[in-house]
Amino acid sequence: MVQGIVNWSTELNEEWLQNYVDDWVAFYRKHTKDGEVASYIPKLQEANPHHLGITIIGNNGLEISSGDVEIPFTIQSISKVISFIVACMERGVSYVLDRVDVEPTGEAFNSIMHIEMNQVKKPFNPFVNAGAITITSMLNGNTSDEKLASILNMLEKMLGYRPVLDVDIYESERDSSMRNRAIGYYLLETGLLESDLNITLETYFKQCSIEISVHDLAKIGLILANDGFDPQRNEEIIPRQIARITKALMLTCGMYDASGKFATYVGVPAKSGVSGGIIAVAPPRVRDEAMPFLSGCGIGVFGPSLDDKGNSVAGIRLLRHIASQWDLSIF
Ligand code: DON
């Protein structure tokens, strides 16, 4: 059933869609062996590499979940989407974009080389660590807990509950953070940080350690698919301009140095994290034929076995398959 494009006009029944997604998850679970769980943060290494789960929440009210959707995991780099949105809402878009650029790097997320080699006046984008740490330094608050509260407040608005930290991951991240500290010192030297270095780094480690589920990721994706509007609660959560800039950044920089391939082969804004989470955003599409989730959806994926770029190996392949079956691409 995994091979071949299905005629979806006859398969739009919810139970059938569920069966298809179950089959695809079972098939791509085998691909988890092609990657490895993150090990540079010791506690992340305890994740089960065979886990794979997905939740899709549609604008039409349809929700499909399959695989390991009950396993909580830490948000990691996906928190950079939230901190960017919050900084733009607190400081204004032009203030933030005067200080952090919107260009892809083609380098690893935690590269120091590219900022030094290019003698940058501002970090390349909010989703590489240099940019994300700069963004975190802009958040309101004088302590790391106050700054973190800005991020948790936004997540609470989006999800309808206040997520908590995974303290073990936070401590492990903090205690193995040599590279992020090096990036922080570089930013300090170049005058890019807006808050005390230690407070900024503490906030960054905490924001990466927020515990989340695939359902949460799908819900955030749904809000972004609607330009910042939550269709389930009929409420604007993010101003439209900020939601659109965020999606442009997700498309161009969200999957790190694999963003070009993801845009080409999957074709939707997305953001990954090293614990194996991915948010994908499928806005409403105009198509001649009937297709599942034509009116748009948010997708959350969890698969901790990563490829060499730090993205979920089976998660990307599963998304690529779904995007091609359901013609999700925005292009
Ligand atoms: O900065 C770090 O090392 C992590 N806590 C977050 C990295 C991350 O998720 C990058 N993802 N692909």
GROMACS .gro file of C-alpha atoms in nm, residues 19-189:
model
  171
   19ASN     CA    1  -0.560   0.282   0.785
   20TYR     CA    2  -0.335   0.443   0.526
   21VAL     CA    3  -0.150   0.648   0.787
   22ASP     CA    4  -0.111   0.340   1.011
   23ASP     CA    5   0.042   0.150   0.717
   24TRP     CA    6   0.280   0.434   0.634
   25VAL     CA    7   0.398   0.467   0.994
   26ALA     CA    8   0.456   0.090   1.012
   27PHE     CA    9   0.652   0.104   0.686
   28TYR     CA   10   0.868   0.406   0.775
   29ARG     CA   11   0.936   0.280   1.126
   30LYS     CA   12   1.180   0.039   0.958
   31HIS     CA   13   1.373   0.343   0.834
   32THR     CA   14   1.457   0.445   1.191
   33LYS     CA   15   1.753   0.207   1.166
   34ASP     CA   16   1.913   0.443   0.911
   35GLY     CA   17   1.983   0.706   1.177
   36GLU     CA   18   2.095   0.751   1.537
   37VAL     CA   19   1.956   0.929   1.839
   38ALA     CA   20   2.134   1.252   1.941
   39SER     CA   21   2.423   1.180   2.175
   40TYR     CA   22   2.590   1.519   2.228
   41ILE     CA   23   2.339   1.581   2.510
   42PRO     CA   24   2.384   1.262   2.719
   43LYS     CA   25   2.022   1.237   2.838
   44LEU     CA   26   1.886   1.252   2.481
   45GLN     CA   27   2.072   0.929   2.411
   46GLU     CA   28   1.821   0.743   2.629
   47ALA     CA   29   1.546   0.789   2.365
   48ASN     CA   30   1.414   0.477   2.192
   49PRO     CA   31   1.540   0.499   1.830
   50HIS     CA   32   1.250   0.288   1.700
   51HIS     CA   33   0.980   0.533   1.806
   52LEU     CA   34   0.781   0.698   1.530
   53GLY     CA   35   0.454   0.883   1.572
   54ILE     CA   36   0.244   1.138   1.386
   55THR     CA   37  -0.061   1.357   1.450
   56ILE     CA   38  -0.239   1.550   1.176
   57ILE     CA   39  -0.500   1.811   1.274
   58GLY     CA   40  -0.709   1.947   0.988
   59ASN     CA   41  -0.897   2.270   0.945
   60ASN     CA   42  -1.196   2.050   0.864
   61GLY     CA   43  -1.195   1.915   1.222
   62LEU     CA   44  -1.044   1.582   1.119
   63GLU     CA   45  -0.763   1.453   1.342
   64ILE     CA   46  -0.551   1.146   1.272
   65SER     CA   47  -0.284   1.005   1.503
   66SER     CA   48  -0.070   0.698   1.450
   67GLY     CA   49   0.230   0.527   1.608
   68ASP     CA   50   0.408   0.643   1.922
   69VAL     CA   51   0.201   0.951   1.993
   70GLU     CA   52   0.188   0.909   2.371
   71ILE     CA   53   0.562   0.957   2.428
   72PRO     CA   54   0.651   1.306   2.560
   73PHE     CA   55   0.977   1.456   2.433
   74THR     CA   56   1.161   1.787   2.458
   75ILE     CA   57   1.088   2.060   2.209
   76GLN     CA   58   1.457   2.145   2.145
   77SER     CA   59   1.511   2.365   1.839
   78ILE     CA   60   1.140   2.387   1.767
   79SER     CA   61   1.137   2.629   2.063
   80LYS     CA   62   1.322   2.872   1.830
   81VAL     CA   63   0.996   2.916   1.637
   82ILE     CA   64   0.816   3.015   1.956
   83SER     CA   65   1.091   3.245   2.087
   84PHE     CA   66   1.108   3.420   1.748
   85ILE     CA   67   0.731   3.478   1.746
   86VAL     CA   68   0.738   3.605   2.106
   87ALA     CA   69   1.034   3.839   2.042
   88CYS     CA   70   0.854   3.984   1.737
   89MET     CA   71   0.537   4.034   1.940
   90GLU     CA   72   0.723   4.189   2.234
   91ARG     CA   73   0.973   4.406   2.044
   92GLY     CA   74   0.821   4.451   1.698
   93VAL     CA   75   0.924   4.283   1.373
   94SER     CA   76   1.164   4.552   1.253
   95TYR     CA   77   1.349   4.566   1.585
   96VAL     CA   78   1.406   4.189   1.571
   97LEU     CA   79   1.497   4.172   1.201
   98ASP     CA   80   1.740   4.463   1.241
   99ARG     CA   81   1.931   4.236   1.478
  100VAL     CA   82   1.887   3.887   1.329
  101ASP     CA   83   1.883   3.824   0.953
  102VAL     CA   84   1.656   3.594   0.752
  103GLU     CA   85   1.913   3.409   0.536
  104PRO     CA   86   1.982   3.033   0.530
  105THR     CA   87   2.337   2.933   0.617
  106GLY     CA   88   2.398   2.596   0.453
  107GLU     CA   89   2.591   2.514   0.771
  108ALA     CA   90   2.515   2.303   1.079
  109PHE     CA   91   2.276   2.457   1.334
  110ASN     CA   92   2.551   2.507   1.589
  111SER     CA   93   2.825   2.626   1.355
  112ILE     CA   94   3.052   2.898   1.489
  113MET     CA   95   3.265   2.908   1.177
  114HIS     CA   96   3.006   3.074   0.956
  115ILE     CA   97   2.949   3.370   1.187
  116GLU     CA   98   3.320   3.429   1.233
  117MET     CA   99   3.425   3.369   0.872
  118ASN     CA  100   3.161   3.609   0.743
  119GLN     CA  101   3.227   3.877   1.006
  120VAL     CA  102   2.852   3.910   1.041
  121LYS     CA  103   2.693   4.218   1.192
  122LYS     CA  104   2.396   4.002   1.285
  123PRO     CA  105   2.338   3.624   1.297
  124PHE     CA  106   2.210   3.467   0.975
  125ASN     CA  107   1.863   3.362   1.096
  126PRO     CA  108   1.665   3.292   1.417
  127PHE     CA  109   1.687   2.912   1.376
  128VAL     CA  110   2.064   2.866   1.387
  129ASN     CA  111   2.193   2.871   1.744
  130ALA     CA  112   2.368   3.209   1.710
  131GLY     CA  113   2.042   3.368   1.597
  132ALA     CA  114   1.828   3.180   1.847
  133ILE     CA  115   2.050   3.279   2.141
  134THR     CA  116   2.038   3.642   2.022
  135ILE     CA  117   1.657   3.621   2.003
  136THR     CA  118   1.639   3.470   2.353
  137SER     CA  119   1.847   3.762   2.484
  138MET     CA  120   1.574   4.000   2.353
  139LEU     CA  121   1.285   3.838   2.541
  140ASN     CA  122   1.121   4.037   2.820
  141GLY     CA  123   1.237   3.955   3.173
  142ASN     CA  124   1.536   4.003   3.401
  143THR     CA  125   1.584   3.640   3.498
  144SER     CA  126   1.585   3.317   3.299
  145ASP     CA  127   1.253   3.218   3.457
  146GLU     CA  128   1.094   3.550   3.358
  147LYS     CA  129   1.220   3.514   3.001
  148LEU     CA  130   1.107   3.153   2.990
  149ALA     CA  131   0.763   3.264   3.109
  150SER     CA  132   0.723   3.467   2.785
  151ILE     CA  133   0.770   3.143   2.588
  152LEU     CA  134   0.549   2.934   2.820
  153ASN     CA  135   0.274   3.198   2.804
  154MET     CA  136   0.270   3.173   2.426
  155LEU     CA  137   0.268   2.792   2.434
  156GLU     CA  138  -0.017   2.801   2.686
  157LYS     CA  139  -0.219   3.024   2.452
  158MET     CA  140  -0.153   2.790   2.162
  159LEU     CA  141  -0.206   2.459   2.341
  160GLY     CA  142  -0.457   2.540   2.612
  161TYR     CA  143  -0.229   2.411   2.887
  162ARG     CA  144   0.108   2.522   3.030
  163PRO     CA  145   0.388   2.279   2.939
  164VAL     CA  146   0.657   2.190   3.195
  165LEU     CA  147   1.033   2.140   3.174
  166ASP     CA  148   1.202   1.802   3.159
  167VAL     CA  149   1.449   1.881   3.435
  168ASP     CA  150   1.681   1.587   3.358
  169ILE     CA  151   1.721   1.697   2.997
  170TYR     CA  152   1.766   2.059   3.105
  171GLU     CA  153   2.048   1.966   3.344
  172SER     CA  154   2.210   1.740   3.087
  173GLU     CA  155   2.188   2.012   2.822
  174ARG     CA  156   2.325   2.277   3.059
  175ASP     CA  157   2.614   2.056   3.166
  176SER     CA  158   2.717   1.964   2.811
  177SER     CA  159   2.674   2.306   2.654
  178MET     CA  160   3.032   2.396   2.567
  179ARG     CA  161   2.955   2.486   2.208
  180ASN     CA  162   2.653   2.699   2.292
  181ARG     CA  163   2.861   2.878   2.556
  182ALA     CA  164   3.127   2.941   2.291
  183ILE     CA  165   2.862   3.086   2.059
  184GLY     CA  166   2.731   3.296   2.350
  185TYR     CA  167   3.078   3.438   2.423
  186TYR     CA  168   3.124   3.518   2.055
  187LEU     CA  169   2.790   3.705   2.053
  188LEU     CA  170   2.891   3.886   2.372
  189GLU     CA  171   3.221   3.994   2.218
   0.00000   0.00000   0.00000
